[in-house]
Amino acid sequence: MFLSISGILILALLGTLVETARYTACAGHTARTVRTAMETLLTEYSRPLYDNYGLFFLEDGGTPYEKVIADYAADTMEAAEGQSMDFLAGGIRQIRVKDKTCLGDHGAAALQEEIGQYMLRRLTKKQLEKWQKKTSDLLRSQEAAEEIEETVDRQREAAELDAQLLKLMKWIDGITVSKGRVHCEKEFIKMFAAGEIKSQNFGIGTEVVWKKMKMHIDDTPRNFSNMNRQEFRRRVEKVCDLTEKAVREAESLRKGYRKYGSGETEFARHDRKMEALIQQMSVLETNKEILAETCRILREDRQDGEEQRLQRLWQDYDTETICFDYTGVEEKGGAPNPIDAMSGVWGDGILKLTCQNPEKISGAEAAEADHFARLYGNQEEQKEDYGKRVTALAGEKEVSLAGVLGDLGEYGMDEFCLDSYIQDRFSNYMQKTSGWKRTLKYQWEYIVSGKGSDRENLHSVLNRILLIRIPVNFSAVYRDTAKKAEAYAAAAAVVGFTGLEPLIRLTQTLILLVWSFVESLVDIAGLLQGRHVPVLKSPSQILTSFPEIFGLSGKVVTKRAEKFGPARKNSFGYREYLFLFMAVTRQSTRLYRIMDLIQWDMERNGYKEFQLGSCVFSLTVSAVVTFPTRFFRLPAIRGMLGRDIQDYSYSCEITKGYL
């Protein structure tokens, strides 16, 4: 009896231990089976996606993942039945996909991860450092861009005061100079001669100015007895209005100089002259009173002694005190303005000016630019429009050259891999592809610019290169004394008054910018022809002479670009500029635009139902598997446990992806 009881207990203990060991083996078997089933599912990756882009992603469509995994797992479970591994046979109760990471989730992090791992096998840190060294000179050019903007702003502030002075010259002396020609208005403040008609009495020291002004002098105040009363009154009223405007403008000029300060040493002498001139403007108040009183007298009926009253009144009319500086004014005629030449030709746009065959530029368009960025709510608030910057510069409205390159301070190996992958797998204006059809031909340009057509993207990229090249060429032109002298002479001829130094300096700077602008167009044409265009230039490397600024055309620019030699191994060409632009584009923006290109091209190549946004990178699957008990069914063990255990289940959760 004792032995029987002891034997049952020992048997029950052994059975429990064996069943527990079996349970542990079944648990491991379940995990392996589900993992293997998931890995088998991942082998069903999109083959065209891999063949053309080297990417492993699973298309989400057709049979649900749960069923596929369950079928693969069931094959393993069923294979154990009736075999030597029969004790591992079980039944799948539940397979559920708890989570899946799609290609575009979390800023397309999965796409970046796979590209990074793929390219790391081909790239080294040394290659990144070599590229960074290659771009360092170009990045420093942005300091020059900031200096140019500061110079123009400073000169424009001073020149705006000179522009007010030109307005006063027109109202007071009636003199304007346009295209080298001196003109005189019919009515102006100094038009009335109260004394002898000679240049000294009108504050004029330049013969060509006096010659024009003298023709419009009204000598009525010298002999009121012979005046045409109605005509003289009309003229006085007109001049009275001009004087009122001149008084307000003089006060504005006074405030402007007070705000401007006079701290600029380069214009110190000019500023002192202006301060003295502003003081002279005080005579306008007296003249205004004389004109107003004359109008009052002439509105009344003619009375005895009117001529004498007017004669006494006009004795104080001042035409001598205010003396403008007309130094440099000459009757040359037709002095060409390089700035006008540039704004006139820019209507053709940069593509016609720099591309050898603009008619062959791709006209391809995409259905919806930045589709995935909008889908994931990651679109940039406002795309930079470099074309507007260039148009403003060509039209002399605004000089905005800084900030074109952005910040490369945090650019590392991860992003270098991404941009190298783009260069490896996608096409651009200079690099055509065959076989796999492309919706957009200029795909690098799309990744940089994000516009809906090849033409728009190329236009944006070339404008951006132009804004980088202008400061580079400006630095070279500015260092050349002869070129600066040519620009100064042209500026003096355009402005017409060498006494207006700030306005001349501003015009000189703008002419140098136009010169650099034209030279930069030649640079771009050279880049598009695959030639060696120096990243930084010396003055001797400037291909455009001052006369060549005029008569600009696409044929002239592309022909001049042929003076550049063929590209070298270390040349910084069109591809390198695009790579640089990609490097300063937000990483998630690049990734989503890659997704756009892949989606469009898959559809174009016949995969109409393909949905890249639904492609899966990794899965998290939970599984519940039931195993029938073996040893727990023994009567002795059932009796000890007090219940009949038919089976037990094991649950697991496994995450698998392509890396």
XYZ file of N, CA, C and O in Angstrom, residues 131 405 407-408 411 415 419 578-586 590:
68
model
N 34.093 65.461 -49.301
C 33.038 66.307 -49.867
C 32.901 67.603 -49.082
O 32.747 68.691 -49.662
N 22.387 78.916 -49.167
C 22.938 77.581 -48.925
C 22.403 76.932 -47.651
O 22.416 75.719 -47.521
N 22.291 75.843 -43.603
C 23.247 75.438 -42.567
C 23.634 73.973 -42.750
O 22.792 73.096 -42.795
N 24.946 73.728 -42.837
C 25.455 72.365 -42.963
C 26.149 71.904 -41.685
O 26.866 70.913 -41.701
N 25.272 68.314 -40.668
C 25.242 67.336 -41.766
C 26.225 66.212 -41.460
O 27.420 66.436 -41.281
N 22.889 61.566 -43.411
C 22.347 62.347 -44.522
C 23.216 62.218 -45.771
O 22.716 62.282 -46.896
N 21.820 61.331 -49.576
C 22.058 62.106 -50.790
C 22.858 61.309 -51.814
O 22.653 61.456 -53.028
N 23.885 70.507 -57.039
C 22.647 69.824 -56.664
C 22.825 69.049 -55.365
O 21.937 69.045 -54.496
N 23.966 68.382 -55.230
C 24.242 67.635 -54.001
C 24.246 68.585 -52.810
O 23.703 68.268 -51.739
N 24.847 69.752 -52.981
C 24.893 70.750 -51.914
C 23.489 71.226 -51.546
O 23.155 71.371 -50.362
N 22.652 71.441 -52.553
C 21.281 71.889 -52.285
C 20.480 70.803 -51.557
O 19.655 71.098 -50.687
N 20.720 69.551 -51.930
C 20.044 68.455 -51.231
C 20.479 68.412 -49.767
O 19.682 68.158 -48.875
N 21.769 68.663 -49.553
C 22.312 68.588 -48.198
C 21.669 69.597 -47.259
O 21.559 69.345 -46.053
N 21.230 70.734 -47.785
C 20.630 71.761 -46.925
C 19.102 71.721 -46.985
O 18.441 72.588 -46.416
N 18.550 70.729 -47.665
C 17.099 70.522 -47.666
C 16.736 69.602 -46.502
O 17.444 68.643 -46.228
N 15.647 69.901 -45.841
C 15.237 69.109 -44.675
C 15.169 67.627 -45.022
O 14.662 67.247 -46.080
N 13.301 65.531 -48.217
C 13.958 64.710 -49.239
C 13.336 63.315 -49.298
O 13.084 62.775 -50.378
